[in-house]
Short mmCIF file of N, CA, C and O and ligand atoms in Angstrom, two decimals:
data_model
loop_
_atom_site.label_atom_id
_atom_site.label_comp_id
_atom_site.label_asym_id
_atom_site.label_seq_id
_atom_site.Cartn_x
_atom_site.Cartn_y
_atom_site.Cartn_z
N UNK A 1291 100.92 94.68 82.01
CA UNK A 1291 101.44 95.85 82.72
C UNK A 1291 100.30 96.52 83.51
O UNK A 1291 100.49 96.91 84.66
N UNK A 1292 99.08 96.66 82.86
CA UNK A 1292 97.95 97.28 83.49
C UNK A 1292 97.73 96.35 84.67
O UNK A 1292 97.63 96.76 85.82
N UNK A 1293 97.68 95.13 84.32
CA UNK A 1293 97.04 94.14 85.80
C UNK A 1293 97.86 94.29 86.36
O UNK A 1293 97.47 94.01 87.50
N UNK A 1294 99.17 94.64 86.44
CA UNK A 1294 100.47 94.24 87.31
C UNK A 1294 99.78 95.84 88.31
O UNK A 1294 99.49 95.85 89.51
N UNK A 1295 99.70 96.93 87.38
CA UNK A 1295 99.71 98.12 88.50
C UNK A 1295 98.41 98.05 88.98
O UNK A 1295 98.05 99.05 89.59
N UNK A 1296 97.65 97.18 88.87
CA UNK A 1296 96.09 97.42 89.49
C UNK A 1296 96.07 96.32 90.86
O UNK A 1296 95.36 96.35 91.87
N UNK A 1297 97.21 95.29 90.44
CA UNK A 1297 97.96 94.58 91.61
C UNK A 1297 98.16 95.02 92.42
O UNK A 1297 97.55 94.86 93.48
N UNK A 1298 99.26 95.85 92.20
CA UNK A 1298 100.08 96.62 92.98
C UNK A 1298 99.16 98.02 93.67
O UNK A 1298 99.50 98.49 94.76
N UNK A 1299 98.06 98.56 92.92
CA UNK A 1299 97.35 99.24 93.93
C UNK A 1299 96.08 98.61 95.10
O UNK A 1299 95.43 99.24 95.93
N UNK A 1300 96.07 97.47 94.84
CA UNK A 1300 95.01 96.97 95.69
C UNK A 1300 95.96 96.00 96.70
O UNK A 1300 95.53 95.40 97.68
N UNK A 1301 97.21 95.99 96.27
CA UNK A 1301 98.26 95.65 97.46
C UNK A 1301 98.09 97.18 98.53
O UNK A 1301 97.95 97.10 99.75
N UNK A 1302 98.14 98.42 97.80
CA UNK A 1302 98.73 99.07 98.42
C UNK A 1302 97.88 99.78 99.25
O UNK A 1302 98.28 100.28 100.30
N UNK A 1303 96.01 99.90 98.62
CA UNK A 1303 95.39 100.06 99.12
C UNK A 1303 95.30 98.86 100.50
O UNK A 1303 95.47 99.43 101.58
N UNK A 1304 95.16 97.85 100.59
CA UNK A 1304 95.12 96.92 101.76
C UNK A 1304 95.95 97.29 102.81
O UNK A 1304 95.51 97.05 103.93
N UNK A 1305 97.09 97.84 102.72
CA UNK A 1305 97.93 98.11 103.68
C UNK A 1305 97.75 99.69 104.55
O UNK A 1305 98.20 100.18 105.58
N UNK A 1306 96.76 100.11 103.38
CA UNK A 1306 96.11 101.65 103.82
C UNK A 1306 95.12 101.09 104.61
O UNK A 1306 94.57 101.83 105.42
N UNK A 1307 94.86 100.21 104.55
CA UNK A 1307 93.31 100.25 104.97
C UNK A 1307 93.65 99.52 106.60
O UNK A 1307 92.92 99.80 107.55
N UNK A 1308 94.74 98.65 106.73
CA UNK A 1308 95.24 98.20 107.78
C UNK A 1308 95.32 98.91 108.95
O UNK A 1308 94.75 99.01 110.03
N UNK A 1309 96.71 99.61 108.01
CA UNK A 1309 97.23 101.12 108.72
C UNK A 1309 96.27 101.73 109.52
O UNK A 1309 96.47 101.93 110.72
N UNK A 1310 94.92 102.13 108.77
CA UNK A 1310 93.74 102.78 109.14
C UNK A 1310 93.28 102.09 110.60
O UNK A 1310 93.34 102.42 111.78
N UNK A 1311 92.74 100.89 109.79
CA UNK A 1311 92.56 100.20 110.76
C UNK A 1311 93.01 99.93 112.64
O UNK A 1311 92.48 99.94 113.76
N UNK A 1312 94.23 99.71 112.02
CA UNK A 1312 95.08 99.67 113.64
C UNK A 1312 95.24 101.37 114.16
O UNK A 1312 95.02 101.65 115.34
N UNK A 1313 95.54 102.17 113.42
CA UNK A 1313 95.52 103.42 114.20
C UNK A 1313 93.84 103.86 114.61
O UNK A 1313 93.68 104.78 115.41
N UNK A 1314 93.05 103.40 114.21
CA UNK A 1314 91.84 103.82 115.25
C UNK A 1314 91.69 103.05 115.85
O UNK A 1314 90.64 103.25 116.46
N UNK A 1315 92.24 101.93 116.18
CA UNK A 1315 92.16 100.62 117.33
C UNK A 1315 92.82 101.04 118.56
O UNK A 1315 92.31 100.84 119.66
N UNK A 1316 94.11 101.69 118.36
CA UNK A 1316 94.76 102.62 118.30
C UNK A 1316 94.60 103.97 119.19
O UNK A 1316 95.15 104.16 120.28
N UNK A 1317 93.76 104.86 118.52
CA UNK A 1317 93.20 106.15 119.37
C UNK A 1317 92.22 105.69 120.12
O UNK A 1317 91.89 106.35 121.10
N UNK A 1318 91.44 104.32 119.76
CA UNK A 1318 90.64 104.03 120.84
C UNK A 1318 91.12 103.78 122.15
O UNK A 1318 90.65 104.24 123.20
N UNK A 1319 92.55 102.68 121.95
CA UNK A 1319 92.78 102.51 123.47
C UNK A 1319 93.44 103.36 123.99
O UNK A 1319 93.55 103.38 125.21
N UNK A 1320 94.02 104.21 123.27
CA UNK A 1320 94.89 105.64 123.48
C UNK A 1320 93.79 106.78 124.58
O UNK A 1320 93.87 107.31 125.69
N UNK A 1321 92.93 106.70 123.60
CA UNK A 1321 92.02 107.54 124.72
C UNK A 1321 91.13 107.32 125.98
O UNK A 1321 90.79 108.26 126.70
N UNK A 1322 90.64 105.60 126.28
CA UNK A 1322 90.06 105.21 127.20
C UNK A 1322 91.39 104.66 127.69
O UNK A 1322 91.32 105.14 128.83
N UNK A 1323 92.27 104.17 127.68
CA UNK A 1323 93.33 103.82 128.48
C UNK A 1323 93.45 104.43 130.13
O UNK A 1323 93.29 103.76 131.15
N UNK A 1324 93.72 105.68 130.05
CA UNK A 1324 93.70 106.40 131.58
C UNK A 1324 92.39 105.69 132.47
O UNK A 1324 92.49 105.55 133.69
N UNK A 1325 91.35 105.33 131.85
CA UNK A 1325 90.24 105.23 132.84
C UNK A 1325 90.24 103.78 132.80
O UNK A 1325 89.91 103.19 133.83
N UNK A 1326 90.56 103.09 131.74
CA UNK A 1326 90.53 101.72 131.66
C UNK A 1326 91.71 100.72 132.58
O UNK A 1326 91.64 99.54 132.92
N UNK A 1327 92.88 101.87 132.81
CA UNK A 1327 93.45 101.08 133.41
C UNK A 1327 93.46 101.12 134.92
O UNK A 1327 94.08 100.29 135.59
N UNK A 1328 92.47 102.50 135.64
CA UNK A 1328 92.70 102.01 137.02
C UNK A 1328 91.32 101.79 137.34
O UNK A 1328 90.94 101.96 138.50
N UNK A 1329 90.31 101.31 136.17
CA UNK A 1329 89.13 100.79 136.83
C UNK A 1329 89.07 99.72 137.55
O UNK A 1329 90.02 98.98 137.31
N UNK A 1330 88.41 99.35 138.26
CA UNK A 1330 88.42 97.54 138.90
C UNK A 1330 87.45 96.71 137.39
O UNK A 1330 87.58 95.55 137.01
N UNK A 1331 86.96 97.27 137.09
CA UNK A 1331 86.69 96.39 135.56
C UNK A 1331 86.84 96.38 134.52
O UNK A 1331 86.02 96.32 133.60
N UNK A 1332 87.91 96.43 134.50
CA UNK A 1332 88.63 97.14 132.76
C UNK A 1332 87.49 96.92 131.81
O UNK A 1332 86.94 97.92 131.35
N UNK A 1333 87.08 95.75 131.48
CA UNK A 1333 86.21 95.60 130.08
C UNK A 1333 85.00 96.40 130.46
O UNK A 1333 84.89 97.50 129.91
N UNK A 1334 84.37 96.15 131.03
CA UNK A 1334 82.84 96.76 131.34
C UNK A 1334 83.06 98.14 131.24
O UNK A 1334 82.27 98.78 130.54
N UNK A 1335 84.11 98.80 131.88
CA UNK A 1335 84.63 100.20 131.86
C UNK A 1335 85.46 100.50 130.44
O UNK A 1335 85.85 101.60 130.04
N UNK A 1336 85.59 99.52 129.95
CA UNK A 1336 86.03 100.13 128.63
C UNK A 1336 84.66 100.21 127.42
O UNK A 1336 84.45 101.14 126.65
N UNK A 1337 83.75 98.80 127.56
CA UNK A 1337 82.91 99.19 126.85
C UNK A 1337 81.59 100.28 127.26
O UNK A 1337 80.51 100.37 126.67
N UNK A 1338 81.99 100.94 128.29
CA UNK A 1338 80.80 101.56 128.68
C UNK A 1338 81.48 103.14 127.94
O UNK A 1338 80.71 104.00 127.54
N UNK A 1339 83.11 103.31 127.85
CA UNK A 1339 83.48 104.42 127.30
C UNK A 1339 82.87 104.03 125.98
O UNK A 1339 81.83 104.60 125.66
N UNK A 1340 83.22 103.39 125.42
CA UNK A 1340 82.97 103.44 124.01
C UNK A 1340 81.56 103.65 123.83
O UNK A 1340 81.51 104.06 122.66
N UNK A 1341 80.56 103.63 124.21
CA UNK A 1341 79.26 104.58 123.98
C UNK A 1341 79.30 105.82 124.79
O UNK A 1341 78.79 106.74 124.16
N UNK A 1342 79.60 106.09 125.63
CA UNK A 1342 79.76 107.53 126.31
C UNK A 1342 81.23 108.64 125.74
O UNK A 1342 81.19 109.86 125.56
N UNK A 1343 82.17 107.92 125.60
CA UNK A 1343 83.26 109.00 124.58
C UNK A 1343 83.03 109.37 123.72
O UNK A 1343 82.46 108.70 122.85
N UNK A 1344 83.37 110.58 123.58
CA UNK A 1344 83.33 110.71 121.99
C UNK A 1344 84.53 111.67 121.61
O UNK A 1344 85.05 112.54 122.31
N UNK A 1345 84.86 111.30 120.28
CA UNK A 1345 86.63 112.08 119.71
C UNK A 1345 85.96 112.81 118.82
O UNK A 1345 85.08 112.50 118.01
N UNK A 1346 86.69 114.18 119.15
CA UNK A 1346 86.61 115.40 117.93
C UNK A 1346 87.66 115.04 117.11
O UNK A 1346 88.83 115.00 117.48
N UNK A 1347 87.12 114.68 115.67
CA UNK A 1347 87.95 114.27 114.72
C UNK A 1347 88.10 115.77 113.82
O UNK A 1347 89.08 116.14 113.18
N UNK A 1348 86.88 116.46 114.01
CA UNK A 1348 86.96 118.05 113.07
C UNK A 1348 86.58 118.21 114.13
O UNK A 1348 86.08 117.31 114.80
N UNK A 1349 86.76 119.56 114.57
CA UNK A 1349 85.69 120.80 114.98
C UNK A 1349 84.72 120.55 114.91
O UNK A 1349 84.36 120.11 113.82
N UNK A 1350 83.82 120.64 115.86
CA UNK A 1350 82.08 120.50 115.68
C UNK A 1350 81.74 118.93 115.18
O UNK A 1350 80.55 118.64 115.22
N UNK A 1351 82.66 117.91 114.72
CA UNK A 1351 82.21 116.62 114.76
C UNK A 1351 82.70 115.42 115.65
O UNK A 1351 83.76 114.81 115.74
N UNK A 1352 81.51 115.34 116.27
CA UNK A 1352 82.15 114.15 117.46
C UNK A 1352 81.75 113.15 117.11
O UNK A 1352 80.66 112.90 116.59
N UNK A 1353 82.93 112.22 117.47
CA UNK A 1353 82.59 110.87 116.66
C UNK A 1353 82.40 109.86 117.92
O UNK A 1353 83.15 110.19 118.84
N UNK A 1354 81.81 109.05 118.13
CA UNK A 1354 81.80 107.97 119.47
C UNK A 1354 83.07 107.13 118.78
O UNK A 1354 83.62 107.05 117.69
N UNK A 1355 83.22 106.35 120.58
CA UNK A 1355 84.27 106.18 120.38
C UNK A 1355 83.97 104.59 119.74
O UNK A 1355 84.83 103.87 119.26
N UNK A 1356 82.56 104.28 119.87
CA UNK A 1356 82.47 102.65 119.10
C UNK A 1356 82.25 102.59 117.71
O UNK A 1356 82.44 101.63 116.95
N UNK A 1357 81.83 103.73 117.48
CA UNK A 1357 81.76 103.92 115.25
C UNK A 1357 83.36 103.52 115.10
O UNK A 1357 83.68 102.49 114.50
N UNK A 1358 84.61 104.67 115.86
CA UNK A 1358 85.98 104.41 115.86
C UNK A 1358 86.04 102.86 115.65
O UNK A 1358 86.45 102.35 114.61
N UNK A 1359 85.58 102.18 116.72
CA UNK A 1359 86.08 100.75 116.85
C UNK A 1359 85.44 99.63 115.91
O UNK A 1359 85.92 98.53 115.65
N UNK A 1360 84.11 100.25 115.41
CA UNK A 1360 84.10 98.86 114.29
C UNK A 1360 83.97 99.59 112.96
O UNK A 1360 83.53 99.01 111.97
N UNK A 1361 84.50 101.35 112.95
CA UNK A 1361 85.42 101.22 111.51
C UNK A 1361 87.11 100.69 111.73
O UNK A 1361 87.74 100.15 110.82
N UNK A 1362 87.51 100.88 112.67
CA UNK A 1362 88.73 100.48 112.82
C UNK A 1362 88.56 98.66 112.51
O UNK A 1362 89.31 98.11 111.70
N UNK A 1363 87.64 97.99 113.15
CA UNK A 1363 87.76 96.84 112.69
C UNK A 1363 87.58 96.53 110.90
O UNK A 1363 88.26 95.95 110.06
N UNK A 1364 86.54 97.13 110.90
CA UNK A 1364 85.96 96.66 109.12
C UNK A 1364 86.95 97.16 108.16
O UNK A 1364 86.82 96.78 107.00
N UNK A 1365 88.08 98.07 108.49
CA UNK A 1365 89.01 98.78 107.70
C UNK A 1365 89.85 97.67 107.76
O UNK A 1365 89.79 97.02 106.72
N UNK A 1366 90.71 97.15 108.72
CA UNK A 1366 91.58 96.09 109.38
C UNK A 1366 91.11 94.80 108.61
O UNK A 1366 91.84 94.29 107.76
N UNK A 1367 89.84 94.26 108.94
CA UNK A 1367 89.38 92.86 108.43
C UNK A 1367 89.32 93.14 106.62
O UNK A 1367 89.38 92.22 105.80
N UNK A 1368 89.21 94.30 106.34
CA UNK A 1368 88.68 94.33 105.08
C UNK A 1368 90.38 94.80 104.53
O UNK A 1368 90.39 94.67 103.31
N UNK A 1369 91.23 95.09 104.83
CA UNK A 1369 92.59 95.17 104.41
C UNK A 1369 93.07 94.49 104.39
O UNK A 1369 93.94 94.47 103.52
N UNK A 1370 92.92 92.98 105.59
CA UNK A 1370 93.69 92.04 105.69
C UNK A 1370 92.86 90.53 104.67
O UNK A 1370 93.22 89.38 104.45
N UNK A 1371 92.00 91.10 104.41
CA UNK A 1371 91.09 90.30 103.21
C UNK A 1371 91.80 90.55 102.08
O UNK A 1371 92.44 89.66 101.53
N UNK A 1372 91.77 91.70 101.66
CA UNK A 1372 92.72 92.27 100.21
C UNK A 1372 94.16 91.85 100.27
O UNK A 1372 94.67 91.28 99.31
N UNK A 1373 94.79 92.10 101.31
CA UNK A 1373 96.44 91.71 101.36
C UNK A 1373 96.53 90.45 100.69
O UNK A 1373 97.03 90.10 99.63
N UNK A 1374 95.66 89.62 101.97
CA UNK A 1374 95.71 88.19 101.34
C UNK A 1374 95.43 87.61 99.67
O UNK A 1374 95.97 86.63 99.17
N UNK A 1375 94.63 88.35 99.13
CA UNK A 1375 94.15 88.06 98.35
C UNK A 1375 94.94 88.84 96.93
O UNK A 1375 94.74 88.92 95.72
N UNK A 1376 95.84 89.30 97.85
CA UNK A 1376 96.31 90.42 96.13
C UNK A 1376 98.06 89.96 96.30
O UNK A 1376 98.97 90.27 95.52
N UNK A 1377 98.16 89.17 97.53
CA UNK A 1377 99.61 88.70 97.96
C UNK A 1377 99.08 86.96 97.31
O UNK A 1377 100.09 86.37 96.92
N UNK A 1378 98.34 86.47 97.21
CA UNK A 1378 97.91 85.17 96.36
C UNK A 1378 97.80 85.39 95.03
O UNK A 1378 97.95 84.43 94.27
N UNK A 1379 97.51 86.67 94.50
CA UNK A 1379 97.65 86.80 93.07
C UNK A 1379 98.77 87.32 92.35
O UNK A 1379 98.87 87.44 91.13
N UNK A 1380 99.83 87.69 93.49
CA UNK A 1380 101.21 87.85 93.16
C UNK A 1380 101.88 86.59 93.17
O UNK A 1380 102.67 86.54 92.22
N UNK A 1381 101.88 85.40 93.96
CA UNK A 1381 102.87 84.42 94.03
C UNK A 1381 101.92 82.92 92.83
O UNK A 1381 102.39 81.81 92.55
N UNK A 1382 100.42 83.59 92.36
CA UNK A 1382 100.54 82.05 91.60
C UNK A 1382 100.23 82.71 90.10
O UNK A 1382 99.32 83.38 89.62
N UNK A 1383 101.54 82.11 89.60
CA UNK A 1383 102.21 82.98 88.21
C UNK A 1383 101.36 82.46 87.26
O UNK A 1383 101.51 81.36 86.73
N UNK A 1384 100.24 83.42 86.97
CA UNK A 1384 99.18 83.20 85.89
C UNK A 1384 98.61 81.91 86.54
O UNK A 1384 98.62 81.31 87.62
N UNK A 1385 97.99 81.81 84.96
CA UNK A 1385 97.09 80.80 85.17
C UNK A 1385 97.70 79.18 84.53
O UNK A 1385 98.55 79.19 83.64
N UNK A 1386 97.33 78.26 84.94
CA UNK A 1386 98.26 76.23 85.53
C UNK A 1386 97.78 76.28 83.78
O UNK A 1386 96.80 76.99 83.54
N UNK A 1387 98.38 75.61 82.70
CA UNK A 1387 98.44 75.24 81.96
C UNK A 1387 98.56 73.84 81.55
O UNK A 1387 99.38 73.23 82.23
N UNK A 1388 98.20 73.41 80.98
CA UNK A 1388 98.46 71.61 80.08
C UNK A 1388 99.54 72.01 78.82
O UNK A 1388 99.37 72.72 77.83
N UNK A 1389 100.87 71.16 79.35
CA UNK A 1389 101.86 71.02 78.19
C UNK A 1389 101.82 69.81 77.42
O UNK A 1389 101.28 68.83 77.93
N UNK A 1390 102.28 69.75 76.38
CA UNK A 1390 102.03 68.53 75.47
C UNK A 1390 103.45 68.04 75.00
O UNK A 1390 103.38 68.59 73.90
N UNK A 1391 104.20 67.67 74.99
CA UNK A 1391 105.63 66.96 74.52
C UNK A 1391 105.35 66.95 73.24
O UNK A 1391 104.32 66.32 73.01
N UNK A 1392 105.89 67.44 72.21
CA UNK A 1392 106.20 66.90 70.85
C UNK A 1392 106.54 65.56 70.64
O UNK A 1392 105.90 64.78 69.93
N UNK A 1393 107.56 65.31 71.27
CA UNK A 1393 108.55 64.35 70.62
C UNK A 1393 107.77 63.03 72.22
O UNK A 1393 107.15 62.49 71.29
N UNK A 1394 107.47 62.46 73.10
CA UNK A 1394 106.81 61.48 73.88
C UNK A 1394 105.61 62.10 74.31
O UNK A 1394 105.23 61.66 75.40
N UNK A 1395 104.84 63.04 73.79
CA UNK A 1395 103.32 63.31 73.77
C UNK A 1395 102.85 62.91 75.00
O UNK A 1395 101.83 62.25 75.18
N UNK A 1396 103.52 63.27 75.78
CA UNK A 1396 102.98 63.17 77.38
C UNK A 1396 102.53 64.63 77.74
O UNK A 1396 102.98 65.67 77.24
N UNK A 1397 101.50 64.52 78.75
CA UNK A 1397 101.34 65.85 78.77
C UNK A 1397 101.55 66.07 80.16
O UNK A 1397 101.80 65.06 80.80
N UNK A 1398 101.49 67.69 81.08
CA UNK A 1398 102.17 67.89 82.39
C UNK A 1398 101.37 69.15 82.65
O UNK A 1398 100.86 69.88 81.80
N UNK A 1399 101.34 69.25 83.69
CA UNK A 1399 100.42 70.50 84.34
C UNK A 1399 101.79 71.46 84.69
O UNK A 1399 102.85 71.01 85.12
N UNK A 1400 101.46 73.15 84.34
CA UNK A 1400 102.73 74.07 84.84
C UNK A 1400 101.68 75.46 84.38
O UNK A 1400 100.67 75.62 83.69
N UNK A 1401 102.58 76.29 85.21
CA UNK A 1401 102.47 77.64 84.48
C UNK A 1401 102.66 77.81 83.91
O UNK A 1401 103.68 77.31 83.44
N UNK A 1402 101.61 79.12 82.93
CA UNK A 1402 101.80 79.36 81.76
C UNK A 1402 103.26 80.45 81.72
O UNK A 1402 103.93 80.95 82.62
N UNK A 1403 103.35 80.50 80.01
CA UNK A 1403 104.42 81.35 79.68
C UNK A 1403 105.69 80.96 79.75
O UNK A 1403 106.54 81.67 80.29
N UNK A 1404 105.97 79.67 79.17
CA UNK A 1404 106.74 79.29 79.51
C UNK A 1404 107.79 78.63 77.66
O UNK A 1404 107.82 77.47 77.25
N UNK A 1405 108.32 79.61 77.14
CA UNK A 1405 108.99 79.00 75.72
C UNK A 1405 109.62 77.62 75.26
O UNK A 1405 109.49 76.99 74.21
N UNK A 1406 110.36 77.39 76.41
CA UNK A 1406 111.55 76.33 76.08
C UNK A 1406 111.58 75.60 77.07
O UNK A 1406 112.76 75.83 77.37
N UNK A 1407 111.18 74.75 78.00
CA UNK A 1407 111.08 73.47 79.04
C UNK A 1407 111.58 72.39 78.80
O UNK A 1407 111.28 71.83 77.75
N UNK A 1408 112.48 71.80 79.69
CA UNK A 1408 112.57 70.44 79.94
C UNK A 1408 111.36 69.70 80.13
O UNK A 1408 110.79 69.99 81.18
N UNK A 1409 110.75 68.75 79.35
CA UNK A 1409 109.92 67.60 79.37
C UNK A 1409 110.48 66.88 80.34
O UNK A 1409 111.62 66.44 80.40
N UNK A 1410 109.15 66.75 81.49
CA UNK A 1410 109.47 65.91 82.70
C UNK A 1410 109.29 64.53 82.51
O UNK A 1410 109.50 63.81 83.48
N UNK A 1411 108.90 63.92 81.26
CA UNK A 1411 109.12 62.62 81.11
C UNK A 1411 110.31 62.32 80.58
O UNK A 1411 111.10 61.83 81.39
N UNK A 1412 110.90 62.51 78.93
CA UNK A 1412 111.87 62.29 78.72
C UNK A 1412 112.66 63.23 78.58
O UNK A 1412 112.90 63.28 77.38
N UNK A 1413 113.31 64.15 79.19
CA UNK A 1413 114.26 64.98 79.73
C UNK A 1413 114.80 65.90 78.41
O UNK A 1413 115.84 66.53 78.58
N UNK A 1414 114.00 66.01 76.92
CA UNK A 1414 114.43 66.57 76.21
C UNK A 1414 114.06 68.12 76.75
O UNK A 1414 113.23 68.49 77.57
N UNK A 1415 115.21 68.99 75.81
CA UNK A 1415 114.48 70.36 75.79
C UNK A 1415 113.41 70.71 75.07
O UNK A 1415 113.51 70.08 74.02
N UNK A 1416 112.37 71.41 75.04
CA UNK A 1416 111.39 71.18 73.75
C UNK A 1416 110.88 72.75 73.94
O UNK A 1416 111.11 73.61 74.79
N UNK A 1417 110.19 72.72 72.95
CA UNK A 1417 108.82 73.74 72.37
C UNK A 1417 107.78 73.49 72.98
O UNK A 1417 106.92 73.36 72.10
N UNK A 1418 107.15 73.29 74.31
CA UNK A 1418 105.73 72.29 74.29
C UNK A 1418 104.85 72.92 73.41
O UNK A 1418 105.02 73.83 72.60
N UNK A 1419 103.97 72.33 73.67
CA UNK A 1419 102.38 72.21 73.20
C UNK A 1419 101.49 73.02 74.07
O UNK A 1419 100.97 72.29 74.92
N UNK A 1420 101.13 74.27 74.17
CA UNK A 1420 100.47 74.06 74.92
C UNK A 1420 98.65 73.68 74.70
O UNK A 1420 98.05 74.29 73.82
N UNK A 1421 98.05 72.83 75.42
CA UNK A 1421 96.76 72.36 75.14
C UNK A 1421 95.35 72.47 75.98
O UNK A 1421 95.35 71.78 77.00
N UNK A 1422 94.74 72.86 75.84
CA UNK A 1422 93.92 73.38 76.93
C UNK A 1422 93.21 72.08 77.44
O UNK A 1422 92.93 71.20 76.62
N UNK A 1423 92.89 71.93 78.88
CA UNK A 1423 92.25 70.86 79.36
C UNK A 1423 91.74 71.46 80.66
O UNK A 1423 92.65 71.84 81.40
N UNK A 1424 90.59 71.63 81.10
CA UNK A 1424 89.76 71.72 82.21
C UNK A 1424 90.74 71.39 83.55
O UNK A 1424 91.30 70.30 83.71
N UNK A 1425 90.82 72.46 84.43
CA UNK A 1425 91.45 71.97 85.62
C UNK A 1425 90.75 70.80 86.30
O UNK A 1425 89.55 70.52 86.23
N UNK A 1426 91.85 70.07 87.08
CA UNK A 1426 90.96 69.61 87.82
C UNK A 1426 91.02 69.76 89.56
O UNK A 1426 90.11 69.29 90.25
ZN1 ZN B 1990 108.77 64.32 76.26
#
């Protein structure tokens, strides 16, 4: 239950951090936009705002507008790092186990937690075994 909600907050943090992310990607082009779009060089004129702008985020603190753009990136890359990684620890259910057949002692790779299985060799219902063996 604890890992499930510590899951579920580093899901939820990632999607904060996205969010974050794209909305200062966001106020960046929001605010050089007017000049960026009737320059004759959009890029050069956009990266020349981004060291000469700067956004009052408080009163009395001006922020340039390129800190904006590579926290907006590192928030974004670093959210979409976690998503991935906390959306991979939601879909692979625990950890791959070695089952053992009672009754044709074959053994089978599966997820754990599992009481009562059909044996994929001879099709009984069983109890497995479970047995530990080194992934490979
Ligand atoms: Zn069997």
């Amino acid at each position: 239950m604890k890992i499930l909600r510590r899951k579920r907050s580093t899901y939820a943090l990632s999607l904060i951090l996205c969010l974050a992310g794209i909305a200062a990607l966001l106020a960046t082009l929001w605010k050089t936009w007017p000049e960026v779009s009737s320059a004759k060089d959009p890029f050069s004129t956009f990266l020349t705002l981004l060291w000469t702008e700067k956004l009052d985020l408080i009163a009395g603190l001006a922020f340039k507008l390129v800190y904006l753009v590579v926290l907006g990136d590192a928030m974004l890359i670093s959210g979409i790092v976690l998503l991935v990684l906390s959306v991979q620890r939601f879909y692979l259910p625990g950890k791959v186990v070695w089952y053992r057949c009672p009754f044709c002692k074959k053994d089978w790779r599966s997820s754990g937690d599992k009481a009562l299985v059909h044996c994929p060799h001879c099709r009984q219902l069983i109890h497995p075994i479970i047995i530990e063996k080194p992934v490979q």
